[in-house]
Amino acid sequence: MPCIFEKMNRIRVYNSIISFVAFAALCGGVSSCIENDIPYARIEAGFTSMVAEGETSAATIDSNNRVVTLTLGESVSLDAVDITSYELTEGATISNDITGGIDLTDNYKVTVSLYQDYEWIIKANQSIERYFSVPGQVGTSVVDAVGKRVVVYMPEDADITAVAIGDVKLGPAGITTMSPDLNNSVADLSKPVEVAVTYNGKTEVWTVYVEVTSTLVSLDRVDAWTNVMWLYGSAQEGYENGFEYRLQGSEDWIRIDQSEITHAGGEFSTCVPRLDQNTSYEVRAYSGANYSPVTTVMTQGIIELPNMGFDTWWYENDKIWNPWDEGGTSFWDTGNDGAASFAVIGVGGSNTTPDTDTWDGGQGYSVKLASKWIVVKLAGGNIFAGSYVRTDGTNGVLSFGREFTGRPTRLRGHWKYISSTINRVGEEALADLEGRPDTAIVYTALINKPEPVEIRTDPSNRQLFDRNADYVIAYGEVQTGETIGNWTDFDIEYEYRRTDLVPNYIVIVSTSSKYADYFTGGDGSTLWLDDLSLGWDY
């Protein structure tokens, strides 16, 4: 039997090799062909998961900086955060048990050890809704959590020595006290008023101000997209407040129906659909008989993404299918490079491939994503906007996102799916999924960050896409756990968190096994996709 290293020499340099443990098992009786002079790899110890009572999204684990961030609901007392469970790198130990209540009013430090010590930080991110409402105010109050101040805008004819205050909330619900308690009170705001706000064992001193304004209505912001624009205005509560718009140069204003306007006290907003792209419009807000100055904006153009029909492919000699032209620029990529690493022992190869089965029966290709068990773990078929960076042992490192500055409203496409029973479970935490139908997923996001998102599947430093991350502007997904035998349309609407921020990357990801990042799924689960397209209107 030839030495395994003779086979390795025939692999292209950039192809990654399966882990040493897998090779040792394959060599078996020929272990004498490998000299045992390779030093042990250094495995950094750390957290691979953490769950806390009252969290609003999954914990973010930054293995590079050794930081776990818990996003907690506002009713959670930070001085006694209940850590219900956590997992460490296999074989690692922790300096002190953190289950139960720990104090996260400041960063909490803990040491994780595996051959050597690694200091980790656990910190809390707590989003608190704050408001200060006054009937008859202009717009809504400015609540500055950093400066600990509230600014209320009142019209010139208001009596600010006896202001009827409505609902006030300056701290977490249920655990906050105020002194004096301004909720539904009458207060003299002709001069600044200090309020002591106490929660989580700490007291903050807030200051409430009134500013008198002669502005009766203002158009605060216009966010012009491609076929839609978002309008934001403010005026005195209690009047008919709204918007008008027209093509630049037209004489006739179009008034938006009140049923299409969202009101929040003295603030109001709307979305205007069915506009023309690359076109100038004039917009103004109104309140009763008063109008704001006119603002002129131009809508954006449509941005086309490459190879959305998956008709362009290049087949390399080392059993890797790539979704781009030979010598061309890639937009899409797959995990084929990682799966093909196993071809040295007669298995592996591409599990994302072109298929002549198209949604309309025409020429060209769809993309076929197939989940396969490859030697030591399940590989889910996948395709994504981005690039496959490298194989790390038997794990993948990927880059999610391609440069993009548009603001579409939806992602459409065609799909069909074979859902196999989940028979491969990569982690004990997902053991309850075994025997259930596998799930296919397509998700997309618009993000604003300096670089694409790095994805790592190695459990010791895993980093997956977080739909709740601060840099995510919009997100949408569609998934199915049922077999879809015939081509079917899907339509994903982007849910925007902000309408003013322009993205710099678009993320589109699809896989035949939703939990393939955890090497969990069903052998033979297969997803077909064809002719994706972006929509620009509601």
Coordinates of C-alpha atoms in Angstrom, one line a residue:
M1 CA 0.0 0.0 0.0
P2 CA 1.5 3.3 -1.0
C3 CA 2.3 5.9 1.6
I4 CA -0.4 8.5 2.0
F5 CA 2.0 11.4 1.4
E6 CA 2.5 10.1 -2.2
K7 CA -1.2 10.7 -2.8
M8 CA -1.0 14.1 -1.2
N9 CA 1.6 15.3 -3.7
R10 CA -0.9 15.0 -6.5
I11 CA -3.3 17.5 -5.0
R12 CA -3.1 21.2 -6.1
V13 CA -1.5 23.4 -3.6
Y14 CA -4.5 25.4 -2.6
N15 CA -6.7 22.3 -2.0
S16 CA -7.1 21.8 1.8
I17 CA -6.4 18.4 3.4
I18 CA -8.6 16.7 6.0
S19 CA -7.5 16.7 9.5
F20 CA -4.5 14.7 10.9
V21 CA -6.9 12.5 12.9
A22 CA -8.8 11.5 9.8
F23 CA -5.6 10.7 8.0
A24 CA -4.3 8.6 10.9
A25 CA -7.5 6.5 10.8
L26 CA -7.1 6.0 7.1
C27 CA -3.4 4.9 7.3
G28 CA -4.2 2.3 9.9
G29 CA -1.5 -0.4 9.5
V30 CA 0.8 1.9 7.5
S31 CA 1.4 4.4 10.2
S32 CA 5.1 3.6 9.9
C33 CA 5.2 5.8 6.8
I34 CA 4.6 8.9 8.9
E35 CA 7.2 10.0 11.4
N36 CA 5.7 11.3 14.6
D37 CA 7.8 14.5 14.7
I38 CA 4.9 17.0 14.1
P39 CA 4.3 19.2 17.1
Y40 CA 0.8 19.3 18.6
A41 CA -1.4 22.1 17.1
R42 CA -2.2 24.9 19.6
I43 CA -5.9 24.9 20.3
E44 CA -7.2 28.1 21.8
A45 CA -9.8 27.5 24.5
G46 CA -12.9 29.5 24.6
F47 CA -16.7 29.6 24.6
T48 CA -18.6 28.0 21.7
S49 CA -22.1 28.9 23.0
M50 CA -23.8 30.7 25.9
V51 CA -27.5 31.1 26.8
A52 CA -28.8 33.6 29.3
E53 CA -32.3 34.2 30.8
G54 CA -34.0 37.1 29.2
E55 CA -31.8 37.3 26.1
T56 CA -33.5 38.7 23.0
S57 CA -31.1 37.1 20.4
A58 CA -28.4 34.5 20.4
A59 CA -25.1 35.4 22.1
T60 CA -22.4 36.8 19.8
I61 CA -19.1 35.0 20.4
D62 CA -16.0 36.8 19.1
S63 CA -13.2 34.2 19.3
N64 CA -10.6 36.6 17.9
N65 CA -11.0 39.1 20.7
R66 CA -12.3 36.5 23.2
V67 CA -15.5 38.4 24.0
V68 CA -19.1 37.0 24.5
T69 CA -21.8 39.6 24.1
L70 CA -25.3 38.9 25.5
T71 CA -28.2 40.9 24.1
L72 CA -30.7 41.2 27.0
G73 CA -34.2 42.5 27.3
E74 CA -34.7 45.7 29.2
S75 CA -36.4 44.0 32.2
V76 CA -33.2 42.0 33.0
S77 CA -31.3 43.2 36.0
L78 CA -27.7 43.5 34.9
D79 CA -26.4 43.0 38.4
A80 CA -27.8 39.4 38.4
V81 CA -27.8 37.9 34.9
D82 CA -28.8 34.3 34.9
I83 CA -26.5 32.2 32.7
T84 CA -28.5 29.1 32.0
S85 CA -26.0 27.2 30.0
Y86 CA -22.7 27.5 28.1
E87 CA -20.3 25.3 26.1
L88 CA -16.5 25.4 25.9
T89 CA -13.9 24.1 23.4
E90 CA -13.7 20.3 23.9
G91 CA -11.5 19.5 26.8
A92 CA -11.3 23.1 28.2
T93 CA -12.1 24.1 31.8
I94 CA -13.3 27.4 33.3
S95 CA -11.9 29.2 36.3
N96 CA -15.2 29.6 38.0
D97 CA -18.7 28.3 37.2
I98 CA -20.8 31.2 35.7
T99 CA -24.2 29.4 35.7
G100 CA -26.6 31.4 37.9
G101 CA -26.4 35.1 38.5
I102 CA -23.4 37.1 37.5
D103 CA -22.9 40.9 37.6
L104 CA -22.8 42.4 34.1
T105 CA -23.1 46.0 35.1
D106 CA -19.5 46.0 34.0
N107 CA -17.4 43.6 31.9
Y108 CA -17.2 40.2 33.5
K109 CA -13.8 38.4 33.2
V110 CA -13.3 34.7 33.3
T111 CA -10.4 32.4 32.4
V112 CA -10.8 29.4 30.1
S113 CA -7.9 26.9 30.1
L114 CA -6.7 24.2 27.7
Y115 CA -2.9 23.6 28.1
Q116 CA -2.7 27.3 28.8
D117 CA -5.0 30.1 30.1
Y118 CA -7.1 32.4 28.0
E119 CA -8.9 35.4 29.5
W120 CA -12.4 36.0 28.1
I121 CA -14.8 38.9 28.7
I122 CA -18.6 38.5 29.0
K123 CA -20.5 41.7 28.5
A124 CA -24.2 42.8 28.2
N125 CA -25.9 44.8 25.5
Q126 CA -29.2 46.1 26.7
S127 CA -31.5 48.1 24.5
I128 CA -33.9 50.2 26.5
E129 CA -37.0 52.0 25.0
R130 CA -37.2 55.5 26.4
Y131 CA -39.9 58.2 25.7
F132 CA -41.3 61.5 27.1
S133 CA -44.6 62.5 25.7
V134 CA -46.4 65.9 26.0
P135 CA -49.8 66.5 24.4
G136 CA -49.6 69.5 22.0
Q137 CA -45.8 69.3 21.6
V138 CA -44.2 69.9 18.2
G139 CA -42.8 66.6 16.9
T140 CA -41.6 64.2 19.6
S141 CA -39.3 64.8 22.5
V142 CA -35.6 64.2 22.0
V143 CA -34.4 61.6 24.6
D144 CA -30.6 61.6 24.8
A145 CA -29.6 58.5 26.8
V146 CA -25.9 59.4 26.6
G147 CA -26.3 63.0 27.8
K148 CA -29.1 62.1 30.2
R149 CA -31.4 64.9 28.9
V150 CA -34.9 65.3 27.4
V151 CA -35.8 68.2 25.1
V152 CA -39.5 69.0 24.5
Y153 CA -40.4 71.3 21.6
M154 CA -43.5 73.4 22.3
P155 CA -45.3 76.0 20.2
E156 CA -44.9 79.8 21.0
D157 CA -48.4 80.1 22.4
A158 CA -48.0 77.2 24.9
D159 CA -48.0 77.9 28.7
I160 CA -44.7 76.2 29.7
T161 CA -45.2 77.0 33.3
A162 CA -47.9 74.4 33.5
V163 CA -47.1 71.6 31.1
A164 CA -49.4 68.6 31.1
I165 CA -47.0 65.7 30.8
G166 CA -48.2 62.3 29.4
D167 CA -46.3 59.0 29.5
V168 CA -42.7 59.0 30.6
K169 CA -40.2 56.1 30.5
L170 CA -36.5 56.7 31.1
G171 CA -35.4 53.3 32.2
P172 CA -36.1 49.6 31.9
A173 CA -39.8 48.6 32.4
G174 CA -40.8 47.3 35.8
I175 CA -37.5 48.0 37.6
T176 CA -37.2 51.8 37.3
T177 CA -38.3 54.5 39.7
M178 CA -38.3 58.3 39.1
S179 CA -38.0 61.2 41.6
P180 CA -40.1 63.3 41.0
D181 CA -42.4 61.0 39.1
L182 CA -43.4 63.0 36.1
N183 CA -45.8 60.4 34.6
N184 CA -49.2 62.0 33.8
S185 CA -48.3 65.1 35.9
V186 CA -48.3 68.9 35.5
A187 CA -44.9 70.5 35.7
D188 CA -43.3 73.9 35.4
L189 CA -40.9 73.5 32.5
S190 CA -40.0 77.2 32.1
K191 CA -36.6 76.2 33.6
P192 CA -34.7 72.9 33.5
V193 CA -36.1 70.1 35.8
E194 CA -33.9 67.4 37.2
V195 CA -35.2 63.9 37.6
A196 CA -33.5 61.0 39.5
V197 CA -33.9 57.8 37.5
T198 CA -32.9 54.6 39.4
Y199 CA -32.6 51.0 38.1
N200 CA -30.1 48.1 38.4
G201 CA -28.9 49.6 41.7
K202 CA -27.7 52.8 40.0
T203 CA -29.2 56.3 39.9
E204 CA -28.9 58.6 36.8
V205 CA -29.7 62.3 37.0
W206 CA -31.7 63.4 33.9
T207 CA -32.5 67.0 33.0
V208 CA -35.8 68.0 31.2
Y209 CA -35.8 71.1 29.0
V210 CA -38.4 72.9 26.9
E211 CA -37.5 74.7 23.7
V212 CA -40.1 77.0 22.2
T213 CA -40.3 76.9 18.4
S214 CA -42.0 79.0 15.7
T215 CA -41.8 76.1 13.2
L216 CA -45.3 74.7 12.9
V217 CA -44.4 71.9 10.4
S218 CA -41.2 70.5 9.1
L219 CA -40.1 67.8 6.5
D220 CA -37.4 66.2 8.6
R221 CA -36.1 63.6 6.1
V222 CA -36.7 62.1 2.7
D223 CA -35.1 58.8 1.8
A224 CA -35.4 58.3 -1.9
W225 CA -34.8 54.7 -3.1
T226 CA -35.5 53.4 -6.7
N227 CA -39.3 53.1 -7.0
V228 CA -40.2 54.2 -3.5
M229 CA -39.4 57.1 -1.1
W230 CA -39.8 57.4 2.6
L231 CA -41.0 60.7 4.1
Y232 CA -40.6 61.8 7.7
G233 CA -42.1 65.0 9.2
S234 CA -43.0 66.7 12.5
A235 CA -45.7 69.2 13.6
Q236 CA -48.0 70.0 16.5
E237 CA -50.0 67.0 17.6
G238 CA -53.8 67.3 17.1
Y239 CA -53.7 68.8 13.6
E240 CA -54.1 67.1 10.3
N241 CA -50.5 66.3 9.5
G242 CA -49.3 64.8 6.2
F243 CA -47.3 65.0 3.0
E244 CA -47.7 66.1 -0.7
Y245 CA -45.4 65.3 -3.6
R246 CA -45.2 65.9 -7.4
L247 CA -42.8 65.4 -10.4
Q248 CA -40.4 68.2 -10.5
G249 CA -41.8 70.8 -12.9
S250 CA -45.4 69.7 -12.5
E251 CA -48.0 72.2 -11.2
D252 CA -50.2 69.6 -9.4
W253 CA -49.5 68.3 -5.9
I254 CA -50.5 64.7 -5.0
R255 CA -51.7 64.5 -1.3
I256 CA -51.1 61.2 0.4
D257 CA -54.2 59.8 2.0
Q258 CA -54.2 59.8 5.8
S259 CA -54.7 56.1 5.9
E260 CA -51.2 55.7 4.4
I261 CA -49.5 57.8 7.1
T262 CA -48.2 56.6 10.4
H263 CA -48.6 59.0 13.3
A264 CA -46.6 58.9 16.6
G265 CA -47.6 62.0 18.6
G266 CA -46.3 65.0 16.6
E267 CA -44.2 62.8 14.3
F268 CA -45.5 61.3 11.1
S269 CA -44.1 59.2 8.3
T270 CA -45.1 57.3 5.1
C271 CA -43.8 55.3 2.2
V272 CA -44.6 56.4 -1.3
P273 CA -44.5 53.5 -3.8
R274 CA -44.8 53.2 -7.6
L275 CA -42.3 56.0 -8.5
D276 CA -40.1 56.2 -11.5
Q277 CA -36.4 55.4 -11.2
N278 CA -33.8 58.1 -11.8
T279 CA -36.5 60.8 -11.6
S280 CA -36.7 64.1 -9.6
Y281 CA -39.6 64.7 -7.3
E282 CA -40.6 67.6 -5.1
V283 CA -41.9 66.9 -1.6
R284 CA -43.4 69.0 1.3
A285 CA -45.1 68.3 4.6
Y286 CA -48.2 70.0 5.8
S287 CA -50.0 70.6 9.1
G288 CA -53.5 72.1 8.8
A289 CA -53.0 75.1 6.5
N290 CA -49.3 75.4 7.1
Y291 CA -46.5 73.9 4.8
S292 CA -42.9 73.1 5.1
P293 CA -40.3 74.4 2.6
V294 CA -40.2 72.2 -0.6
T295 CA -37.5 69.5 -0.8
T296 CA -36.3 68.1 -4.2
V297 CA -35.0 64.5 -4.4
M298 CA -34.0 62.1 -7.1
T299 CA -34.8 58.4 -7.1
Q300 CA -32.1 55.8 -7.7
G301 CA -31.6 53.4 -10.6
I302 CA -32.0 49.6 -10.7
I303 CA -28.8 47.6 -10.0
E304 CA -28.5 44.3 -11.7
L305 CA -26.6 41.4 -10.1
P306 CA -24.5 38.9 -12.2
N307 CA -25.5 35.3 -12.9
M308 CA -28.8 35.5 -11.0
G309 CA -30.1 32.7 -13.4
F310 CA -27.1 30.4 -12.5
D311 CA -26.4 29.8 -16.3
T312 CA -22.7 30.5 -16.1
W313 CA -20.4 27.8 -14.8
W314 CA -16.7 26.7 -15.0
Y315 CA -15.6 23.1 -14.3
E316 CA -12.1 22.7 -13.1
N317 CA -10.1 19.5 -13.6
D318 CA -9.9 18.8 -9.9
K319 CA -13.6 18.1 -9.6
I320 CA -14.7 21.6 -8.5
W321 CA -17.7 23.3 -10.2
N322 CA -17.6 27.1 -9.9
P323 CA -20.5 29.4 -10.7
W324 CA -18.5 31.8 -13.0
D325 CA -16.8 32.0 -16.4
E326 CA -13.3 30.6 -16.7
G327 CA -11.0 33.6 -16.1
G328 CA -14.0 35.7 -15.2
T329 CA -14.9 37.6 -12.0
S330 CA -16.9 35.6 -9.4
F331 CA -20.0 37.0 -7.7
W332 CA -21.3 33.6 -6.3
D333 CA -19.3 30.9 -4.6
T334 CA -19.9 27.6 -3.0
G335 CA -18.4 25.2 -0.5
N336 CA -17.3 22.9 -3.3
D337 CA -13.6 23.7 -2.7
G338 CA -13.9 22.2 0.9
A339 CA -15.9 19.2 -0.3
A340 CA -13.4 18.5 -3.1
S341 CA -10.6 18.4 -0.5
F342 CA -11.7 14.8 0.3
A343 CA -11.4 13.6 -3.4
V344 CA -7.9 12.4 -2.5
I345 CA -9.4 9.3 -0.9
G346 CA -12.0 8.7 -3.6
V347 CA -14.9 10.6 -2.1
G348 CA -16.1 14.2 -2.0
G349 CA -16.2 16.4 -5.1
S350 CA -18.7 19.2 -5.8
N351 CA -22.1 19.0 -4.0
T352 CA -23.3 22.3 -5.6
T353 CA -23.6 21.8 -9.4
P354 CA -25.5 23.1 -12.5
D355 CA -28.6 21.2 -13.5
T356 CA -30.5 21.4 -16.8
D357 CA -33.8 21.1 -14.9
T358 CA -35.0 24.8 -15.2
W359 CA -38.1 26.3 -13.7
D360 CA -39.6 27.2 -17.2
G361 CA -38.2 24.2 -19.0
G362 CA -36.0 26.4 -21.1
Q363 CA -32.3 26.3 -22.0
G364 CA -29.6 27.1 -19.4
Y365 CA -29.2 25.8 -15.9
S366 CA -30.6 25.9 -12.4
V367 CA -28.3 25.3 -9.4
K368 CA -28.6 22.0 -7.5
L369 CA -27.5 22.0 -3.8
A370 CA -27.1 18.5 -2.3
S371 CA -26.3 17.5 1.3
K372 CA -23.8 14.7 1.5
W373 CA -21.9 12.8 4.2
I374 CA -18.2 13.1 3.4
V375 CA -15.9 10.9 5.4
V376 CA -16.2 12.6 8.8
K377 CA -19.1 15.1 8.6
L378 CA -22.1 16.3 6.7
A379 CA -21.5 18.9 3.9
G380 CA -24.6 20.9 3.0
G381 CA -25.0 22.0 -0.6
N382 CA -24.8 25.8 -0.7
I383 CA -24.4 28.8 -2.9
F384 CA -23.8 32.4 -1.6
A385 CA -22.8 35.9 -2.7
G386 CA -19.2 36.0 -1.6
S387 CA -16.1 33.8 -1.7
Y388 CA -14.8 30.6 -0.2
V389 CA -11.6 31.7 1.6
R390 CA -10.0 28.5 2.8
T391 CA -10.5 25.1 4.5
D392 CA -9.3 25.0 8.1
G393 CA -8.8 21.3 9.0
T394 CA -12.3 19.9 8.1
N395 CA -14.0 23.3 8.5
G396 CA -14.7 26.2 6.2
V397 CA -13.8 29.9 6.3
L398 CA -16.0 31.9 4.0
S399 CA -16.6 35.6 3.1
F400 CA -20.3 36.6 2.9
G401 CA -21.2 39.7 0.9
R402 CA -20.6 41.5 -2.4
E403 CA -20.4 45.2 -2.9
F404 CA -23.8 46.7 -3.4
T405 CA -25.4 50.2 -2.8
G406 CA -29.0 49.6 -3.8
R407 CA -32.1 49.4 -1.6
P408 CA -34.3 46.8 -3.1
T409 CA -37.6 45.8 -1.5
R410 CA -37.6 42.0 -2.2
L411 CA -35.8 39.0 -3.5
R412 CA -37.7 36.7 -5.8
G413 CA -36.9 33.3 -7.3
H414 CA -38.0 29.7 -8.1
W415 CA -37.2 26.6 -6.1
K416 CA -38.0 23.0 -5.4
Y417 CA -36.7 20.7 -2.7
I418 CA -36.3 17.1 -1.5
S419 CA -36.4 17.0 2.3
S420 CA -34.6 14.0 3.7
T421 CA -34.8 12.9 7.3
I422 CA -32.1 14.3 9.5
N423 CA -29.7 11.4 10.1
R424 CA -26.5 13.3 10.7
V425 CA -26.1 15.4 13.9
G426 CA -22.8 17.2 14.3
E427 CA -23.3 18.5 17.9
E428 CA -25.0 17.1 21.0
A429 CA -27.0 20.4 21.4
L430 CA -28.9 19.5 18.2
A431 CA -29.6 15.9 19.0
D432 CA -33.3 16.5 19.2
L433 CA -33.3 17.3 15.5
E434 CA -32.5 13.7 14.5
G435 CA -35.4 12.0 12.8
R436 CA -37.0 15.3 11.8
P437 CA -37.4 16.5 8.2
D438 CA -34.4 18.5 7.0
T439 CA -35.0 22.2 6.2
A440 CA -33.8 24.3 3.2
I441 CA -33.3 28.0 3.6
V442 CA -32.7 31.1 1.5
Y443 CA -31.8 34.3 3.3
T444 CA -30.6 37.7 2.3
A445 CA -29.4 40.8 4.0
L446 CA -28.2 44.3 3.2
I447 CA -25.3 45.3 5.5
N448 CA -23.2 48.4 6.1
K449 CA -19.7 47.5 7.5
P450 CA -16.1 48.0 6.4
E451 CA -15.7 44.5 5.0
P452 CA -17.8 41.4 4.2
V453 CA -18.8 39.0 7.0
E454 CA -16.3 36.3 7.8
I455 CA -17.9 33.0 8.5
R456 CA -16.1 30.2 10.4
T457 CA -17.6 26.7 11.0
D458 CA -14.9 25.4 13.4
P459 CA -16.8 24.9 16.7
S460 CA -13.7 26.1 18.6
N461 CA -14.0 29.6 17.0
R462 CA -17.3 29.5 15.2
Q463 CA -18.7 32.7 13.8
L464 CA -21.9 32.6 11.8
F465 CA -24.1 35.3 10.2
D466 CA -26.1 37.2 12.9
R467 CA -29.3 38.7 11.4
N468 CA -29.5 40.9 14.5
A469 CA -26.1 42.5 14.2
D470 CA -25.9 46.2 14.3
Y471 CA -24.5 46.4 10.8
V472 CA -27.6 44.6 9.3
I473 CA -29.8 47.3 7.6
A474 CA -32.4 44.8 6.2
Y475 CA -33.1 41.1 6.3
G476 CA -35.4 38.5 4.9
E477 CA -35.6 34.8 4.5
V478 CA -37.8 31.9 3.3
Q479 CA -37.4 28.2 4.4
T480 CA -39.2 24.9 4.1
G481 CA -39.1 21.6 5.8
E482 CA -41.3 19.9 3.3
T483 CA -40.6 18.4 0.0
I484 CA -41.6 20.6 -2.9
G485 CA -41.9 18.4 -5.9
N486 CA -42.5 21.0 -8.6
W487 CA -40.9 24.4 -9.3
T488 CA -42.5 27.0 -7.0
D489 CA -42.1 30.8 -6.8
F490 CA -40.8 32.4 -3.6
D491 CA -40.8 36.0 -2.6
I492 CA -38.7 37.4 0.3
E493 CA -39.5 40.9 1.4
Y494 CA -36.6 42.9 3.0
E495 CA -37.5 44.1 6.5
Y496 CA -35.7 47.4 6.9
R497 CA -34.5 48.6 10.3
R498 CA -33.4 52.0 8.8
T499 CA -34.4 53.6 5.6
D500 CA -31.7 56.3 5.5
L501 CA -28.6 54.2 5.7
V502 CA -27.2 53.0 2.3
P503 CA -25.7 49.5 2.3
N504 CA -22.3 48.6 0.9
Y505 CA -22.7 44.9 0.7
I506 CA -25.5 42.4 -0.2
V507 CA -25.6 39.0 1.3
I508 CA -27.6 36.1 -0.3
V509 CA -27.2 32.6 1.0
S510 CA -29.0 29.3 0.3
T511 CA -28.4 25.8 1.5
S512 CA -30.1 22.4 1.3
S513 CA -29.6 21.8 5.1
K514 CA -30.4 24.8 7.4
Y515 CA -28.1 23.5 10.2
A516 CA -25.2 22.5 7.9
D517 CA -23.0 25.0 9.7
Y518 CA -23.3 22.6 12.6
F519 CA -22.7 19.6 10.2
T520 CA -26.3 18.6 10.9
G521 CA -28.8 17.5 8.2
G522 CA -30.1 14.6 6.1
D523 CA -28.2 12.7 3.5
G524 CA -29.7 13.4 0.1
S525 CA -31.6 16.6 1.0
T526 CA -31.5 18.5 -2.3
L527 CA -32.5 22.1 -3.2
W528 CA -32.8 23.6 -6.7
L529 CA -32.8 27.3 -7.3
D530 CA -33.3 29.3 -10.5
D531 CA -33.7 32.8 -11.8
L532 CA -33.3 35.0 -8.7
S533 CA -34.3 38.6 -9.2
L534 CA -34.4 41.8 -7.0
G535 CA -37.7 43.8 -6.7
W536 CA -37.6 47.5 -6.2
D537 CA -41.2 48.4 -5.3
Y538 CA -43.8 47.5 -2.7

